[in-house]
PDB file of C-alpha atoms and ligand atoms in Angstrom:
ATOM      1  CA  GLY A   1      73.779 153.553 162.376  1.00 81.00           C
ATOM      2  CA  ALA A   2      74.935 156.653 161.516  1.00 89.00           C
ATOM      3  CA  VAL A   3      74.539 160.549 161.770  1.00 89.00           C
ATOM      4  CA  LEU A   4      72.738 162.184 158.531  1.00 90.00           C
ATOM      5  CA  ASP A   5      73.720 164.944 156.163  1.00 92.00           C
ATOM      6  CA  GLU A   6      71.191 167.770 155.683  1.00 92.00           C
ATOM      7  CA  ARG A   7      69.178 165.641 153.006  1.00 93.00           C
ATOM      8  CA  GLY A   8      68.758 163.066 155.689  1.00 92.00           C
ATOM      9  CA  GLU A   9      71.240 160.479 153.935  1.00 94.00           C
ATOM     10  CA  ALA A  10      74.083 158.553 155.697  1.00 94.00           C
ATOM     11  CA  SER A  11      77.777 159.196 153.900  1.00 95.00           C
ATOM     12  CA  LEU A  12      80.532 157.542 155.490  1.00 96.00           C
ATOM     13  CA  ASP A  13      84.139 158.517 155.410  1.00 97.00           C
ATOM     14  CA  ALA A  14      86.695 155.984 157.265  1.00 98.00           C
ATOM     15  CA  SER A  15      90.584 155.817 157.182  1.00 98.00           C
ATOM     16  CA  PHE A  16      93.324 153.337 157.928  1.00 98.00           C
ATOM     17  CA  MET A  17      97.168 153.655 158.258  1.00 98.00           C
ATOM     18  CA  SER A  18      99.956 151.002 158.849  1.00 98.00           C
ATOM     19  CA  GLY A  19     102.786 152.353 160.947  1.00 98.00           C
ATOM     20  CA  LYS A  20     105.155 149.791 159.750  1.00 98.00           C
ATOM     21  CA  ASP A  21     105.432 151.316 156.243  1.00 98.00           C
ATOM     22  CA  LEU A  22     103.016 154.453 156.343  1.00 98.00           C
ATOM     23  CA  ASN A  23     100.937 152.902 153.766  1.00 98.00           C
ATOM     24  CA  ALA A  24      97.424 154.090 154.528  1.00 98.00           C
ATOM     25  CA  GLY A  25      93.988 153.898 152.667  1.00 98.00           C
ATOM     26  CA  ALA A  26      90.843 156.072 152.800  1.00 98.00           C
ATOM     27  CA  ILE A  27      87.107 156.545 151.655  1.00 98.00           C
ATOM     28  CA  ALA A  28      84.795 159.455 151.773  1.00 98.00           C
ATOM     29  CA  GLY A  29      80.880 160.081 151.022  1.00 97.00           C
ATOM     30  CA  VAL A  30      80.401 156.613 150.523  1.00 97.00           C
ATOM     31  CA  LYS A  31      76.710 155.488 150.874  1.00 95.00           C
ATOM     32  CA  LYS A  32      76.473 151.722 150.077  1.00 95.00           C
ATOM     33  CA  ILE A  33      78.969 149.905 152.107  1.00 96.00           C
ATOM     34  CA  LYS A  34      78.176 148.291 155.162  1.00 96.00           C
ATOM     35  CA  ASN A  35      81.753 148.292 156.951  1.00 97.00           C
ATOM     36  CA  PRO A  36      83.177 151.414 155.178  1.00 97.00           C
ATOM     37  CA  ILE A  37      86.549 150.619 157.442  1.00 98.00           C
ATOM     38  CA  LEU A  38      87.036 147.518 155.146  1.00 98.00           C
ATOM     39  CA  ALA A  39      86.969 149.683 152.182  1.00 98.00           C
ATOM     40  CA  ALA A  40      89.272 151.998 153.261  1.00 98.00           C
ATOM     41  CA  TYR A  41      91.704 149.011 154.679  1.00 98.00           C
ATOM     42  CA  SER A  42      91.447 147.597 150.876  1.00 98.00           C
ATOM     43  CA  VAL A  43      92.296 150.601 149.160  1.00 98.00           C
ATOM     44  CA  MET A  44      95.562 150.346 151.353  1.00 98.00           C
ATOM     45  CA  LYS A  45      96.125 147.034 150.481  1.00 98.00           C
ATOM     46  CA  ASN A  46      94.879 146.611 147.033  1.00 98.00           C
ATOM     47  CA  THR A  47      95.842 149.666 145.372  1.00 98.00           C
ATOM     48  CA  PRO A  48      98.696 152.241 144.816  1.00 98.00           C
ATOM     49  CA  GLN A  49      95.786 155.103 145.856  1.00 98.00           C
ATOM     50  CA  VAL A  50      95.491 156.391 149.538  1.00 98.00           C
ATOM     51  CA  LEU A  51      92.049 158.128 149.141  1.00 98.00           C
ATOM     52  CA  LEU A  52      88.897 157.266 147.168  1.00 98.00           C
ATOM     53  CA  ILE A  53      85.600 159.033 147.122  1.00 98.00           C
ATOM     54  CA  SER A  54      81.978 158.770 147.060  1.00 95.00           C
ATOM     55  CA  GLU A  55      80.588 156.581 143.570  1.00 95.00           C
ATOM     56  CA  GLY A  56      84.122 155.699 142.942  1.00 97.00           C
ATOM     57  CA  ALA A  57      84.522 154.229 146.123  1.00 97.00           C
ATOM     58  CA  ASP A  58      80.981 152.294 146.461  1.00 95.00           C
ATOM     59  CA  GLN A  59      82.087 150.911 142.979  1.00 96.00           C
ATOM     60  CA  PHE A  60      85.841 149.866 144.001  1.00 97.00           C
ATOM     61  CA  ALA A  61      84.201 148.343 147.336  1.00 97.00           C
ATOM     62  CA  ILE A  62      81.938 146.010 144.833  1.00 96.00           C
ATOM     63  CA  GLU A  63      84.880 145.186 143.134  1.00 97.00           C
ATOM     64  CA  GLN A  64      86.273 144.168 146.289  1.00 97.00           C
ATOM     65  CA  GLY A  65      83.812 141.808 146.982  1.00 98.00           C
ATOM     66  CA  LEU A  66      82.872 143.962 150.138  1.00 98.00           C
ATOM     67  CA  ASP A  67      79.198 143.800 151.449  1.00 97.00           C
ATOM     68  CA  THR A  68      76.894 146.577 150.274  1.00 96.00           C
ATOM     69  CA  VAL A  69      73.494 147.960 151.530  1.00 96.00           C
ATOM     70  CA  ASP A  70      70.978 150.255 150.680  1.00 95.00           C
ATOM     71  CA  ASN A  71      71.878 153.772 152.379  1.00 94.00           C
ATOM     72  CA  SER A  72      68.532 153.209 154.531  1.00 93.00           C
ATOM     73  CA  TYR A  73      70.256 150.222 156.544  1.00 95.00           C
ATOM     74  CA  PHE A  74      72.562 153.413 158.178  1.00 93.00           C
ATOM     75  CA  ILE A  75      69.486 155.570 159.238  1.00 89.00           C
ATOM     76  CA  THR A  76      68.098 154.751 162.718  1.00 86.00           C
ATOM     77  CA  GLU A  77      65.354 156.415 164.629  1.00 84.00           C
ATOM     78  CA  ARG A  78      67.860 158.328 166.944  1.00 83.00           C
ATOM     79  CA  ARG A  79      70.206 159.772 164.158  1.00 80.00           C
ATOM     80  CA  ARG A  80      66.845 161.060 162.061  1.00 79.00           C
ATOM     81  CA  THR A  81      65.502 162.740 165.433  1.00 85.00           C
ATOM     82  CA  GLN A  82      68.949 164.206 165.823  1.00 82.00           C
ATOM     83  CA  LEU A  83      68.800 165.501 162.528  1.00 83.00           C
ATOM     84  CA  LEU A  84      65.502 167.026 163.052  1.00 84.00           C
ATOM     85  CA  LYS A  85      67.113 168.891 166.303  1.00 85.00           C
ATOM     86  CA  ASN A  86      69.826 170.045 164.337  1.00 81.00           C
ATOM     87  CA  LYS A  87      67.893 171.534 161.742  1.00 78.00           C
ATOM     88  CA  SER A  88      66.103 173.372 164.105  1.00 78.00           C
ATOM     89  CA  LEU A  89      68.653 174.664 166.118  1.00 72.00           C
ATOM     90  CA  SER A  90      70.417 175.535 163.187  1.00 70.00           C
ATOM     91  CA  GLN A  91      67.958 178.796 163.195  1.00 62.00           C
ATOM     92  CA  ILE A  92      69.631 179.916 166.565  1.00 57.00           C
ATOM     93  CA  LYS A  93      72.461 182.479 165.258  1.00 55.00           C
ATOM     94  CA  ASN A  94      74.435 181.743 168.509  1.00 55.00           C
ATOM     95  CA  LYS A  95      76.552 178.878 167.657  1.00 55.00           C
ATOM     96  CA  LYS A  96      77.584 177.951 171.382  1.00 54.00           C
ATOM     97  CA  GLU A  97      73.827 177.372 171.911  1.00 49.00           C
ATOM     98  CA  LEU A  98      73.755 175.124 169.437  1.00 47.00           C
ATOM     99  CA  LEU A  99      76.757 173.383 170.266  1.00 49.00           C
ATOM    100  CA  SER A 100      76.233 172.503 173.474  1.00 46.00           C
ATOM    101  CA  THR A 101      72.733 171.602 173.140  1.00 40.00           C
ATOM    102  CA  VAL A 102      72.747 168.602 170.768  1.00 43.00           C
ATOM    103  CA  SER A 103      75.652 166.255 170.377  1.00 53.00           C
ATOM    104  CA  LYS A 104      76.426 165.722 166.688  1.00 49.00           C
ATOM    105  CA  PHE A 105      79.286 163.843 166.743  1.00 59.00           C
ATOM    106  CA  GLY A 106      79.464 159.985 166.140  1.00 71.00           C
ATOM    107  CA  THR A 107      82.588 158.482 165.264  1.00 91.00           C
ATOM    108  CA  VAL A 108      84.338 155.123 166.170  1.00 95.00           C
ATOM    109  CA  GLY A 109      88.235 154.782 166.273  1.00 97.00           C
ATOM    110  CA  CYS A 110      90.779 152.434 167.173  1.00 98.00           C
ATOM    111  CA  VAL A 111      94.548 152.108 167.733  1.00 98.00           C
ATOM    112  CA  ALA A 112      96.991 149.106 168.155  1.00 98.00           C
ATOM    113  CA  LEU A 113     100.210 147.781 169.017  1.00 98.00           C
ATOM    114  CA  ASP A 114     101.218 144.638 167.972  1.00 97.00           C
ATOM    115  CA  LYS A 115     104.398 142.326 169.762  1.00 96.00           C
ATOM    116  CA  ASN A 116     106.115 143.043 166.650  1.00 97.00           C
ATOM    117  CA  GLY A 117     106.403 146.787 167.274  1.00 97.00           C
ATOM    118  CA  ASN A 118     103.840 147.776 164.611  1.00 98.00           C
ATOM    119  CA  LEU A 119     101.148 150.235 165.312  1.00 98.00           C
ATOM    120  CA  SER A 120      98.143 151.137 163.231  1.00 98.00           C
ATOM    121  CA  ALA A 121      95.153 153.240 163.529  1.00 98.00           C
ATOM    122  CA  GLY A 122      91.513 153.394 162.075  1.00 98.00           C
ATOM    123  CA  THR A 123      88.758 155.524 162.153  1.00 98.00           C
ATOM    124  CA  SER A 124      85.434 155.945 161.079  1.00 97.00           C
ATOM    125  CA  THR A 125      82.225 157.876 161.122  1.00 96.00           C
ATOM    126  CA  GLY A 126      78.674 159.331 159.338  1.00 94.00           C
ATOM    127  CA  GLY A 127      80.552 162.630 160.113  1.00 94.00           C
ATOM    128  CA  ARG A 128      78.412 165.522 161.532  1.00 91.00           C
ATOM    129  CA  SER A 129      74.498 165.601 162.105  1.00 89.00           C
ATOM    130  CA  ASN A 130      72.981 167.868 159.647  1.00 91.00           C
ATOM    131  CA  LYS A 131      76.439 168.312 157.437  1.00 93.00           C
ATOM    132  CA  LYS A 132      76.333 169.897 154.238  1.00 95.00           C
ATOM    133  CA  TRP A 133      75.705 167.527 151.349  1.00 95.00           C
ATOM    134  CA  GLY A 134      79.251 166.532 149.870  1.00 95.00           C
ATOM    135  CA  ARG A 135      80.982 167.722 153.219  1.00 96.00           C
ATOM    136  CA  VAL A 136      84.048 165.539 154.358  1.00 97.00           C
ATOM    137  CA  GLY A 137      85.501 165.531 157.525  1.00 97.00           C
ATOM    138  CA  ASP A 138      89.161 164.854 159.270  1.00 98.00           C
ATOM    139  CA  VAL A 139      88.396 161.327 159.437  1.00 98.00           C
ATOM    140  CA  PRO A 140      89.498 160.143 155.881  1.00 98.00           C
ATOM    141  CA  ILE A 141      92.388 163.193 155.793  1.00 98.00           C
ATOM    142  CA  ILE A 142      95.539 161.103 156.799  1.00 98.00           C
ATOM    143  CA  GLY A 143      97.221 163.216 159.380  1.00 98.00           C
ATOM    144  CA  ALA A 144      94.156 165.130 160.668  1.00 98.00           C
ATOM    145  CA  GLY A 145      91.898 162.255 162.062  1.00 98.00           C
ATOM    146  CA  ASN A 146      94.018 159.473 161.823  1.00 98.00           C
ATOM    147  CA  TYR A 147      97.981 158.637 161.294  1.00 98.00           C
ATOM    148  CA  ALA A 148     100.168 155.692 162.747  1.00 98.00           C
ATOM    149  CA  ASN A 149     103.828 155.634 162.394  1.00 98.00           C
ATOM    150  CA  ASN A 150     106.125 152.941 164.387  1.00 98.00           C
ATOM    151  CA  ASN A 151     108.408 155.442 164.981  1.00 98.00           C
ATOM    152  CA  THR A 152     106.305 157.738 167.371  1.00 98.00           C
ATOM    153  CA  CYS A 153     102.190 156.846 167.788  1.00 98.00           C
ATOM    154  CA  ALA A 154      99.066 155.615 166.341  1.00 98.00           C
ATOM    155  CA  ILE A 155      96.124 158.342 166.851  1.00 98.00           C
ATOM    156  CA  SER A 156      92.525 157.974 166.252  1.00 98.00           C
ATOM    157  CA  ALA A 157      90.440 161.334 166.403  1.00 98.00           C
ATOM    158  CA  THR A 158      86.884 162.520 167.064  1.00 97.00           C
ATOM    159  CA  GLY A 159      85.412 165.902 167.142  1.00 96.00           C
ATOM    160  CA  TRP A 160      84.743 168.524 165.283  1.00 96.00           C
ATOM    161  CA  GLY A 161      86.489 167.635 162.129  1.00 96.00           C
ATOM    162  CA  GLU A 162      87.012 170.991 160.629  1.00 97.00           C
ATOM    163  CA  PHE A 163      89.587 171.873 163.308  1.00 98.00           C
ATOM    164  CA  PHE A 164      90.888 168.971 163.230  1.00 98.00           C
ATOM    165  CA  ILE A 165      92.039 169.018 159.798  1.00 98.00           C
ATOM    166  CA  ARG A 166      93.197 172.955 160.291  1.00 98.00           C
ATOM    167  CA  ASN A 167      95.383 171.584 162.694  1.00 98.00           C
ATOM    168  CA  VAL A 168      96.124 168.454 161.211  1.00 98.00           C
ATOM    169  CA  VAL A 169      95.760 167.074 164.242  1.00 98.00           C
ATOM    170  CA  ALA A 170      97.066 163.372 164.435  1.00 98.00           C
ATOM    171  CA  HIS A 171     100.172 164.304 162.389  1.00 98.00           C
ATOM    172  CA  ASP A 172     100.900 166.903 164.938  1.00 98.00           C
ATOM    173  CA  ILE A 173     100.783 164.855 167.891  1.00 98.00           C
ATOM    174  CA  SER A 174     103.196 162.266 166.104  1.00 98.00           C
ATOM    175  CA  SER A 175     105.325 165.394 165.000  1.00 98.00           C
ATOM    176  CA  LEU A 176     105.516 166.419 168.865  1.00 98.00           C
ATOM    177  CA  ILE A 177     106.859 163.415 169.999  1.00 98.00           C
ATOM    178  CA  GLU A 178     109.175 163.085 166.760  1.00 98.00           C
ATOM    179  CA  TYR A 179     110.501 166.678 166.634  1.00 98.00           C
ATOM    180  CA  LYS A 180     109.969 167.757 170.387  1.00 98.00           C
ATOM    181  CA  ASN A 181     110.818 163.932 171.932  1.00 98.00           C
ATOM    182  CA  LEU A 182     107.521 164.685 174.608  1.00 98.00           C
ATOM    183  CA  ASN A 183     105.706 162.086 175.499  1.00 98.00           C
ATOM    184  CA  ILE A 184     101.913 160.754 174.488  1.00 98.00           C
ATOM    185  CA  LYS A 185     100.064 162.833 177.192  1.00 98.00           C
ATOM    186  CA  GLU A 186     101.764 165.732 176.725  1.00 98.00           C
ATOM    187  CA  ALA A 187     101.838 165.787 172.876  1.00 98.00           C
ATOM    188  CA  THR A 188      98.133 165.130 172.754  1.00 98.00           C
ATOM    189  CA  LYS A 189      97.245 167.699 175.387  1.00 98.00           C
ATOM    190  CA  ILE A 190      99.140 170.387 173.525  1.00 98.00           C
ATOM    191  CA  SER A 191      97.795 169.612 169.964  1.00 98.00           C
ATOM    192  CA  LEU A 192      94.067 169.361 171.542  1.00 98.00           C
ATOM    193  CA  ASP A 193      94.850 172.708 173.519  1.00 98.00           C
ATOM    194  CA  LYS A 194      95.330 173.931 170.020  1.00 98.00           C
ATOM    195  CA  VAL A 195      92.171 172.924 168.913  1.00 97.00           C
ATOM    196  CA  LYS A 196      90.264 174.470 171.715  1.00 97.00           C
ATOM    197  CA  LYS A 197      92.205 177.932 171.031  1.00 97.00           C
ATOM    198  CA  LEU A 198      90.656 177.776 167.519  1.00 97.00           C
ATOM    199  CA  GLY A 199      87.112 177.264 169.016  1.00 96.00           C
ATOM    200  CA  GLY A 200      86.891 173.400 168.186  1.00 96.00           C
ATOM    201  CA  SER A 201      86.586 170.524 170.476  1.00 95.00           C
ATOM    202  CA  GLY A 202      86.800 166.971 170.692  1.00 96.00           C
ATOM    203  CA  GLY A 203      89.405 164.376 171.824  1.00 96.00           C
ATOM    204  CA  VAL A 204      91.768 161.284 170.658  1.00 97.00           C
ATOM    205  CA  ILE A 205      92.696 158.101 171.329  1.00 98.00           C
ATOM    206  CA  ALA A 206      96.631 157.728 171.170  1.00 98.00           C
ATOM    207  CA  LEU A 207      99.176 154.772 171.538  1.00 98.00           C
ATOM    208  CA  ASP A 208     102.909 155.420 171.461  1.00 98.00           C
ATOM    209  CA  LYS A 209     105.273 152.692 170.360  1.00 98.00           C
ATOM    210  CA  PHE A 210     106.291 151.924 173.554  1.00 97.00           C
ATOM    211  CA  GLY A 211     102.426 150.918 174.502  1.00 97.00           C
ATOM    212  CA  ASN A 212     101.787 153.782 176.641  1.00 97.00           C
ATOM    213  CA  TYR A 213      98.300 155.512 176.084  1.00 97.00           C
ATOM    214  CA  ALA A 214      96.250 158.658 176.187  1.00 97.00           C
ATOM    215  CA  MET A 215      92.681 159.119 175.828  1.00 97.00           C
ATOM    216  CA  GLU A 216      92.483 163.032 176.033  1.00 95.00           C
ATOM    217  CA  PHE A 217      89.251 165.153 175.294  1.00 95.00           C
ATOM    218  CA  ASN A 218      88.059 168.825 175.646  1.00 93.00           C
ATOM    219  CA  THR A 219      84.375 168.080 175.527  1.00 92.00           C
ATOM    220  CA  LYS A 220      82.503 166.553 178.777  1.00 90.00           C
ATOM    221  CA  GLY A 221      82.742 162.773 177.967  1.00 92.00           C
ATOM    222  CA  MET A 222      84.310 160.425 174.990  1.00 93.00           C
ATOM    223  CA  TYR A 223      83.014 156.683 174.942  1.00 93.00           C
ATOM    224  CA  ARG A 224      86.406 154.743 175.253  1.00 95.00           C
ATOM    225  CA  GLY A 225      88.045 151.563 176.318  1.00 96.00           C
ATOM    226  CA  VAL A 226      91.684 150.656 176.739  1.00 97.00           C
ATOM    227  CA  LYS A 227      92.763 146.496 176.743  1.00 97.00           C
ATOM    228  CA  ASP A 228      96.527 144.933 176.909  1.00 94.00           C
ATOM    229  CA  SER A 229      97.986 141.952 176.147  1.00 92.00           C
ATOM    230  CA  LYS A 230      97.636 140.529 179.758  1.00 93.00           C
ATOM    231  CA  GLY A 231      93.545 141.086 179.380  1.00 92.00           C
ATOM    232  CA  ASN A 232      93.245 144.121 181.567  1.00 94.00           C
ATOM    233  CA  PHE A 233      90.402 146.714 180.462  1.00 96.00           C
ATOM    234  CA  LYS A 234      88.995 149.345 181.394  1.00 95.00           C
ATOM    235  CA  VAL A 235      86.175 151.528 179.465  1.00 95.00           C
ATOM    236  CA  SER A 236      85.127 154.778 180.353  1.00 94.00           C
ATOM    237  CA  ILE A 237      82.778 157.402 179.396  1.00 92.00           C
ATOM    238  CA  PHE A 238      83.500 161.109 181.208  1.00 91.00           C
ATOM    239  CA  LYS A 239      86.601 162.718 182.698  1.00 88.00           C
ATOM    240  CA  SER A 240      86.137 161.931 186.442  1.00 82.00           C
ATOM    241  CA  ASP A 241      85.439 157.746 185.107  1.00 78.00           C
TER     242      ASP A 241
HETATM  243  N1  LIG B   1      85.177 164.172 163.340  1.00 57.43           N
HETATM  244  C1  LIG B   1      83.939 163.746 163.051  1.00 57.43           C
HETATM  245  C2  LIG B   1      83.764 164.610 161.747  1.00 57.43           C
HETATM  246  O1  LIG B   1      84.060 166.035 161.477  1.00 57.43           O
HETATM  247  C3  LIG B   1      82.951 163.699 163.513  1.00 57.43           C
HETATM  248  C4  LIG B   1      82.914 162.632 164.814  1.00 57.43           C
HETATM  249  O2  LIG B   1      84.001 162.680 165.232  1.00 57.43           O
HETATM  250  O3  LIG B   1      82.091 162.517 165.291  1.00 57.43           O
HETATM  251  O4  LIG B   1      83.726 164.441 160.478  1.00 57.43           O
END
């Protein structure tokens, strides 16, 4: 399932970036592509473009032979109820109250480092529940919700997308490493603090070229997991986990 926009439809954004050559692909506002991340990957691999949107992106996926589905495929009972709650809460003038009452996020991200030192990042989302028709978040914006560079790190973000766009968070973290020589934990913390200062919230999963990782967030929790090549793995939700 995916979170639903104000019209009760799922409109999906996704992006993929390869740190080896800074190649990237993204799609935004698609309605029919079953696995949006595959379409983002195909944009990167098979076209000179970086970002395709709405019907053009849906059509591209069909041409690439990717699976398509009816929009209702993404609509679950849980997301419909969430939309109804968010719609009634949007009458509330106090934005803080609105934010603390209902979670509106639903993004999946992944960062990886292979044995050849190649970093990559993928991010996929339905965006924010009750989002405006036509709204695009940070996820398909390279450098905001997604970034990978073999010289620095790979980043995938989740949270209130507008703040991640305005702070160019994923690229900001990479730049803090590149220009200030900060480690991955320091860099993610600084960048997320800037988001918080502007009134935004969210988190990132981050992996540097040495395999050090950070999973920082300024929300109550963030579903997250990490696995290394020796088979060690860990999954967590809250800060204290
Ligand atoms: N960042 C996404 C957006 O604003 C939402 C999320 O992370 O759940 O579109």
